[in-house]
PDB file of C-alpha atoms and ligand atoms in Angstrom:
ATOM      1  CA  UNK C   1      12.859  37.404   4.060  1.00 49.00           C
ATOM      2  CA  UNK C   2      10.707  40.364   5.632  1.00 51.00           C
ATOM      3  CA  UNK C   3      10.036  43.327   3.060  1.00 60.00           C
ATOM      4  CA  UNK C   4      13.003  45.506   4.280  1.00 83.00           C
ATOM      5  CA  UNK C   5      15.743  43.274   5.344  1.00 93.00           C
ATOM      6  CA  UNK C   6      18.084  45.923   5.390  1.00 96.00           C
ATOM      7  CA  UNK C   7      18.375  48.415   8.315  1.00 97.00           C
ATOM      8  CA  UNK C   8      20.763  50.424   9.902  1.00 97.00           C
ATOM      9  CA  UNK C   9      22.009  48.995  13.937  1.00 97.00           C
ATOM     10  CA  UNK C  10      24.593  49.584  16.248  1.00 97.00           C
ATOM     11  CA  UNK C  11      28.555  47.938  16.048  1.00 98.00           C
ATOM     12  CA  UNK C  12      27.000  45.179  18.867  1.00 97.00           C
ATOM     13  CA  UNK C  13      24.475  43.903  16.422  1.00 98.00           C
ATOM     14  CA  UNK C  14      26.927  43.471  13.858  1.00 98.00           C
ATOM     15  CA  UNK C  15      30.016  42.494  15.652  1.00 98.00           C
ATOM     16  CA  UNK C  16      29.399  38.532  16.153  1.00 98.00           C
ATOM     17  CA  UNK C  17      28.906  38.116  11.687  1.00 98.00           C
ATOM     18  CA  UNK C  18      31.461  40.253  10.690  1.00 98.00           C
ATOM     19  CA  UNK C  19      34.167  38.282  13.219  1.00 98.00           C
ATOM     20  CA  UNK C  20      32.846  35.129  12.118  1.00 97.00           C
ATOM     21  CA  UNK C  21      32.658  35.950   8.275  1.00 97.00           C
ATOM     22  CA  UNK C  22      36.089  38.181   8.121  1.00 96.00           C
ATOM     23  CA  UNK C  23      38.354  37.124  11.264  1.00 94.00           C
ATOM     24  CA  UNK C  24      37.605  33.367  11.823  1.00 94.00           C
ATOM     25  CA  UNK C  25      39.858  31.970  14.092  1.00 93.00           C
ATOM     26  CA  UNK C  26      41.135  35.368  15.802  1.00 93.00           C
ATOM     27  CA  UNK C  27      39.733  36.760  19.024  1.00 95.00           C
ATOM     28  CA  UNK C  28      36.080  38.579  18.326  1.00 96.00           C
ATOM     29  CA  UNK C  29      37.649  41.925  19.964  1.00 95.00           C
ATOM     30  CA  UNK C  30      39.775  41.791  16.628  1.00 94.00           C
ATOM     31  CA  UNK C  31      36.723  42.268  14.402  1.00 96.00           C
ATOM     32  CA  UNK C  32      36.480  45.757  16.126  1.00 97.00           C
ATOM     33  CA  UNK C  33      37.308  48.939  14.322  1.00 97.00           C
ATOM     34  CA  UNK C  34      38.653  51.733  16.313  1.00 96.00           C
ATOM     35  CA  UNK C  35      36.025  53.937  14.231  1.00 97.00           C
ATOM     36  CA  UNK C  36      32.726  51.366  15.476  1.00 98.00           C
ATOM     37  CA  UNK C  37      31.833  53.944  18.163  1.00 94.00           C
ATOM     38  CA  UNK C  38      32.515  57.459  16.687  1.00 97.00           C
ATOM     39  CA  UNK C  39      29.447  58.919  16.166  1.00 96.00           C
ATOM     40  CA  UNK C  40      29.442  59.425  12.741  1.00 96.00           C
ATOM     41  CA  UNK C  41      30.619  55.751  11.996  1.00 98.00           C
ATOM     42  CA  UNK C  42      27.402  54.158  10.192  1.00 98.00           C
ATOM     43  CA  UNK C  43      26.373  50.456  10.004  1.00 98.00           C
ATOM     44  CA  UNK C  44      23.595  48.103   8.651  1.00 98.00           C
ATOM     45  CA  UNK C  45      22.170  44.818   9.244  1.00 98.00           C
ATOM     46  CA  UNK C  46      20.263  42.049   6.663  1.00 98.00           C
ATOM     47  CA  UNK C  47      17.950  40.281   8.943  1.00 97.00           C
ATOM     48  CA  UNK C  48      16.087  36.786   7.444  1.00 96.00           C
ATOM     49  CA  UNK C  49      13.173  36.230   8.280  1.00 94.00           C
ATOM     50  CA  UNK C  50      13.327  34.965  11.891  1.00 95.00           C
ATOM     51  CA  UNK C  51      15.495  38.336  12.807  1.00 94.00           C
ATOM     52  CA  UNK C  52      18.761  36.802  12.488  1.00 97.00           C
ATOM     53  CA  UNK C  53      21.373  39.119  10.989  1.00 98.00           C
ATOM     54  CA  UNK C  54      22.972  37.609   8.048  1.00 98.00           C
ATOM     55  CA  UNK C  55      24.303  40.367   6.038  1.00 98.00           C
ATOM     56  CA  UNK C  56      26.122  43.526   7.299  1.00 98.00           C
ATOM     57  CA  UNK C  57      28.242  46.736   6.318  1.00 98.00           C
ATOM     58  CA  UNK C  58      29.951  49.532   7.944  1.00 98.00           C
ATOM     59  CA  UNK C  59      30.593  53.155   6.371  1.00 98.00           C
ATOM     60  CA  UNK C  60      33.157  55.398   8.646  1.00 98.00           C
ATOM     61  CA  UNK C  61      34.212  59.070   8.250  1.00 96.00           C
ATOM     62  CA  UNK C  62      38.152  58.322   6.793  1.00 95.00           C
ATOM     63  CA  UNK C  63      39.843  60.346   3.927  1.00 93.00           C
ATOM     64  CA  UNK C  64      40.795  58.482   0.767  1.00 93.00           C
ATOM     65  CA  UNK C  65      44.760  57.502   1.389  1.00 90.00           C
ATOM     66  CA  UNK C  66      46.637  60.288   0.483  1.00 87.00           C
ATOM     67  CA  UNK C  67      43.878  62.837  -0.065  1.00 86.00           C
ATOM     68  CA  UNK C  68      42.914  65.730   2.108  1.00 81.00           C
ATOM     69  CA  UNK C  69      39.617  66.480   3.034  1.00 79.00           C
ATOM     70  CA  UNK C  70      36.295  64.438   4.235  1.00 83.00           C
ATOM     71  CA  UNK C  71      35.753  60.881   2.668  1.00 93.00           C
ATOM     72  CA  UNK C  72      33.873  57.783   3.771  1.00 97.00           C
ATOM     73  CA  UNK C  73      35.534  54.318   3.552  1.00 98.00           C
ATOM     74  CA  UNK C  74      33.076  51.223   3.818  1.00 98.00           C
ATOM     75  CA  UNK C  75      34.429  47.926   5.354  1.00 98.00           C
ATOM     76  CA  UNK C  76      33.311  45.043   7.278  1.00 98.00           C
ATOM     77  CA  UNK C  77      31.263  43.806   4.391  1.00 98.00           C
ATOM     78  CA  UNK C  78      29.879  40.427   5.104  1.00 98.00           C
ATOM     79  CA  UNK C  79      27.224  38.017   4.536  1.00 98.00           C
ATOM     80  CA  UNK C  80      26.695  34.464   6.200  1.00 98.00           C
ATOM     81  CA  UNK C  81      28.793  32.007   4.640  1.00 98.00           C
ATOM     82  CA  UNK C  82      25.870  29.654   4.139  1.00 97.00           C
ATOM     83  CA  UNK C  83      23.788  32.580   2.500  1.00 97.00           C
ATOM     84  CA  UNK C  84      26.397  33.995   0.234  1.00 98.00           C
ATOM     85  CA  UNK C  85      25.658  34.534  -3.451  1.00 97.00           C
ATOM     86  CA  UNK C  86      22.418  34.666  -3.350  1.00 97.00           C
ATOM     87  CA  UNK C  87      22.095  38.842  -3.359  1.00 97.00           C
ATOM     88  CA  UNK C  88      21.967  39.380   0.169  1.00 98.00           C
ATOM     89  CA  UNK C  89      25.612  41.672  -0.089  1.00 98.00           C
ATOM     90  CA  UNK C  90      24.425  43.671  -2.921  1.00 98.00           C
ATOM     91  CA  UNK C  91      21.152  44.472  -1.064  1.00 98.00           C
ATOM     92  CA  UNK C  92      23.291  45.609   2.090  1.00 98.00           C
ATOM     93  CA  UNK C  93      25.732  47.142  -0.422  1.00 98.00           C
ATOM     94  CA  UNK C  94      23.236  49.295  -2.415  1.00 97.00           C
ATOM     95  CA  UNK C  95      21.120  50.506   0.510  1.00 97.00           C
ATOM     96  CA  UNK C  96      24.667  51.680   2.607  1.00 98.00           C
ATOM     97  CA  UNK C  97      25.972  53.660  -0.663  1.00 97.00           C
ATOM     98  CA  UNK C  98      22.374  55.111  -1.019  1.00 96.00           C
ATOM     99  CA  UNK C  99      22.092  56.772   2.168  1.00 96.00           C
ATOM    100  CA  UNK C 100      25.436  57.790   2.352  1.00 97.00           C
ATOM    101  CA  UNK C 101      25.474  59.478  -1.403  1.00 96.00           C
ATOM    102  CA  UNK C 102      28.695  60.765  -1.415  1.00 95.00           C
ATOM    103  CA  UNK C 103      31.656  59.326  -2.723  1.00 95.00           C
ATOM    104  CA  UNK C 104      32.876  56.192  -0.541  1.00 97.00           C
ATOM    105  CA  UNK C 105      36.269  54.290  -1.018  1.00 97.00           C
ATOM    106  CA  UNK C 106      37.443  50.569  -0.064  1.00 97.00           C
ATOM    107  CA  UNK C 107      39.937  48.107  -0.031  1.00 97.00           C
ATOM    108  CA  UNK C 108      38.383  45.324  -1.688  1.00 98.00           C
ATOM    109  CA  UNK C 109      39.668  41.666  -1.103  1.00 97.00           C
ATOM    110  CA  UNK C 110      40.708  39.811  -4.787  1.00 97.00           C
ATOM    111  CA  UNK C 111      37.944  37.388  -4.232  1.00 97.00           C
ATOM    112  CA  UNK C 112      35.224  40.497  -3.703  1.00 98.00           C
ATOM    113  CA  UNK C 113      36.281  42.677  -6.481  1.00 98.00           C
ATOM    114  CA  UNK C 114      33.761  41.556  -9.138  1.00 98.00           C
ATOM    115  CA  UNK C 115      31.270  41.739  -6.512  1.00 98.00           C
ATOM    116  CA  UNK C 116      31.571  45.734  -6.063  1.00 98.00           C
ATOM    117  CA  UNK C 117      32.619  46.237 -10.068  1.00 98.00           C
ATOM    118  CA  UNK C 118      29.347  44.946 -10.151  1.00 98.00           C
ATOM    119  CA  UNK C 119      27.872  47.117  -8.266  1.00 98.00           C
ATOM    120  CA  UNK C 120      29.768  50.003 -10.023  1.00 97.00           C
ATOM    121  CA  UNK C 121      32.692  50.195  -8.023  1.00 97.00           C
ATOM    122  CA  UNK C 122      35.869  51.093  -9.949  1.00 97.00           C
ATOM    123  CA  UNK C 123      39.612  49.758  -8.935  1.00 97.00           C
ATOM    124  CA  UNK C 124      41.819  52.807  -8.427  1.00 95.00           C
ATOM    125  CA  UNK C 125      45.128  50.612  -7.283  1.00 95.00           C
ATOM    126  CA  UNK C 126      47.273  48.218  -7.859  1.00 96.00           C
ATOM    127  CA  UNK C 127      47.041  45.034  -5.850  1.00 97.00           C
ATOM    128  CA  UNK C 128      48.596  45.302  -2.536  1.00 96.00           C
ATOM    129  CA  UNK C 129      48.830  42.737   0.820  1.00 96.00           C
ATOM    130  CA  UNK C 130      47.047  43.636   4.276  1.00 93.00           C
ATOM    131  CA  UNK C 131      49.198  41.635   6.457  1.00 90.00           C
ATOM    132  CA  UNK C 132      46.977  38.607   8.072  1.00 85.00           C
ATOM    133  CA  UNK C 133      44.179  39.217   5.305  1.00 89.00           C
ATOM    134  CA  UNK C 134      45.258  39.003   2.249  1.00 94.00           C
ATOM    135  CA  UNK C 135      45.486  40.931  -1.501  1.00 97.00           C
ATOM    136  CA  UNK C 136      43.619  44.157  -1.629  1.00 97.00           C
ATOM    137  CA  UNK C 137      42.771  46.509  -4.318  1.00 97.00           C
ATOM    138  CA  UNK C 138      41.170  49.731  -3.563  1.00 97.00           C
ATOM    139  CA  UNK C 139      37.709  50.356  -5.153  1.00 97.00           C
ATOM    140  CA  UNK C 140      35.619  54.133  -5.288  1.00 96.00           C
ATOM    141  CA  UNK C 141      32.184  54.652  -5.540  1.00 97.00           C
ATOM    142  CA  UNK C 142      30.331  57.934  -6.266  1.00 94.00           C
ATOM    143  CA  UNK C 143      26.718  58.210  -6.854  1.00 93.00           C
TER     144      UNK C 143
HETATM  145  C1  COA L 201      31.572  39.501  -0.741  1.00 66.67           C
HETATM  146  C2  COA L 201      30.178  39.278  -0.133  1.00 66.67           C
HETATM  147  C3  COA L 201      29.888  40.366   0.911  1.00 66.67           C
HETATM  148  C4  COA L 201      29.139  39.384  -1.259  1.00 66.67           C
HETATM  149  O1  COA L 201      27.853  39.155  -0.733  1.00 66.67           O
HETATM  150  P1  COA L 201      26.923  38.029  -1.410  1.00 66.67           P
HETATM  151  O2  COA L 201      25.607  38.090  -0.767  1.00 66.67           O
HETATM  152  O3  COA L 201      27.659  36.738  -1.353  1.00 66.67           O
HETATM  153  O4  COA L 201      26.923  38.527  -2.936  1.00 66.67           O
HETATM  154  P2  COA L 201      25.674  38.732  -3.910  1.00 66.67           P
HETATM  155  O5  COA L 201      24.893  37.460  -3.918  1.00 66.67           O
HETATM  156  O6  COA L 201      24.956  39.991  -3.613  1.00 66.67           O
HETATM  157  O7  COA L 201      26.460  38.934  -5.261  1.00 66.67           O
HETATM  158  C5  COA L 201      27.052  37.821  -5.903  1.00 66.67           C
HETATM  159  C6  COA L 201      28.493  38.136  -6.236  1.00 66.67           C
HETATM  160  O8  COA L 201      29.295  38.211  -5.072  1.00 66.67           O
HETATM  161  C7  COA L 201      30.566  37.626  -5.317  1.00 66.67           C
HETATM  162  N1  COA L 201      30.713  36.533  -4.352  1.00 66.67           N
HETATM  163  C8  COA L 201      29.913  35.475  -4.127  1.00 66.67           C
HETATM  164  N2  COA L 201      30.394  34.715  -3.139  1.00 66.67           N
HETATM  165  C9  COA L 201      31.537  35.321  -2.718  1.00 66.67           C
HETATM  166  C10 COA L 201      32.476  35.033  -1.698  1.00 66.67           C
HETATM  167  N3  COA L 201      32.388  33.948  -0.926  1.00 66.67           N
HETATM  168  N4  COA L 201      33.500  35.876  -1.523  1.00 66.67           N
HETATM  169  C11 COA L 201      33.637  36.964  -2.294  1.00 66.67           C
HETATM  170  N5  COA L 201      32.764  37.299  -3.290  1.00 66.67           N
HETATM  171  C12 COA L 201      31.725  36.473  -3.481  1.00 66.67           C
HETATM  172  C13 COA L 201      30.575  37.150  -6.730  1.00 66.67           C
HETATM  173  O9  COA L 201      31.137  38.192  -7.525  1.00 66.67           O
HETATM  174  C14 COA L 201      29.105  37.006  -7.049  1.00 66.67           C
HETATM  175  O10 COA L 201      28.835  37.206  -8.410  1.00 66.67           O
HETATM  176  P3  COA L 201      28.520  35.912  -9.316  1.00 66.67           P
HETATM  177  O11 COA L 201      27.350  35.257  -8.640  1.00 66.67           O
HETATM  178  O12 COA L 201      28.205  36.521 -10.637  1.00 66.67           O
HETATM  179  O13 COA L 201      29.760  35.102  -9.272  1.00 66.67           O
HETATM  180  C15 COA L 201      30.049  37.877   0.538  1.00 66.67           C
HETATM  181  O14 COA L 201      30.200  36.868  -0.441  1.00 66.67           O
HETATM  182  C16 COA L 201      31.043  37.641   1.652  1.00 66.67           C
HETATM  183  O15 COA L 201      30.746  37.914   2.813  1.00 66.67           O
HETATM  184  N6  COA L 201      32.225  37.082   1.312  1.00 66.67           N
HETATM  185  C17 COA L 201      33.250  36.776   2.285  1.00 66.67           C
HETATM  186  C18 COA L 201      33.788  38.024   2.985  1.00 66.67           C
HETATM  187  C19 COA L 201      34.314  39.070   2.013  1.00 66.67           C
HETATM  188  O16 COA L 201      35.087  38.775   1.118  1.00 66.67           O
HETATM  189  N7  COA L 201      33.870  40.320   2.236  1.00 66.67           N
HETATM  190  C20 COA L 201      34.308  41.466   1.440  1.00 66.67           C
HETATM  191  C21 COA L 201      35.527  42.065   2.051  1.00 66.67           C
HETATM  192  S1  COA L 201      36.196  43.385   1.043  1.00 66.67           S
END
């Protein structure tokens, strides 16, 4: 892996891990977010060694549900399926909620939750569905 292997990139470099790692089966356009091109919209790439992105993250400008004001929600966190566990999310993780260092909110699939609690993420919901994806709970994140 090169010495930084964590860098921010634009939505195109991105797009082709986080459809294959978080919408198999469904069109690529539907791995899109309507916030990927708003210019304050953030993302980051893990490339191995030969260049290849393997891990990724994106951090856009949206309020926490319910709350006025400016927040940041992160989504689209994903790592190669062949490459997960092995620290590559946390890396992408910790360097996104670095540079952002503000408070940041999620909805964090059931199987991901110890992965951000990890990471010092707390759950501020109850479990809920996101129709086609699956349980959710909602994790913050404040530096
Ligand atoms: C969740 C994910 C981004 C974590 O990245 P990673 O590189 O695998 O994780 P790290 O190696 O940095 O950290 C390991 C922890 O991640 C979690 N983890 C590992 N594999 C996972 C998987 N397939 N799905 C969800 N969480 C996983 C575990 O809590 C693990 O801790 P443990 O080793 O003590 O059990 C990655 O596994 C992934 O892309 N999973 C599928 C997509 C997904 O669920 N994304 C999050 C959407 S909210």
């Amino acid at each position: 892996m090169s010495s930084e292997p964590v860098k921010r990139c634009t939505v195109d470099e991105i797009l082709e891990l986080r459809w294959r790692v978080l919408r198999p089966g469904r069109p690529i356009e539907s791995a899109r977010y309507e916030q990927d091109v708003l210019p304050e919209t953030r993302h980051w790439a893990y490339r191995d060694a030969e260049a290849r992105v393997v891990g990724c993250v994106t951090v856009q400008r949206t309020p926490f549900p319910g709350a006025d004001g400016p927040g940041w929600q992160l989504r689209g966190m994903a790592v190669d399926e062949d490459l997960q566990g092995m620290g590559i999310g946390g890396d992408v993780l910790v360097s996104a909620v670095r540079e952002v260092a503000e408070p940041i909110w999620c909805n964090a699939r059931e199987r991901a939750i110890p992965f951000y609690a990890s990471h010092g993420w707390t759950i501020v919901s109850e479990m809920f569905d996101i129709p086609d994806v699956g349980p959710h709970k909602r994790m913050v994140w404040s530096p």
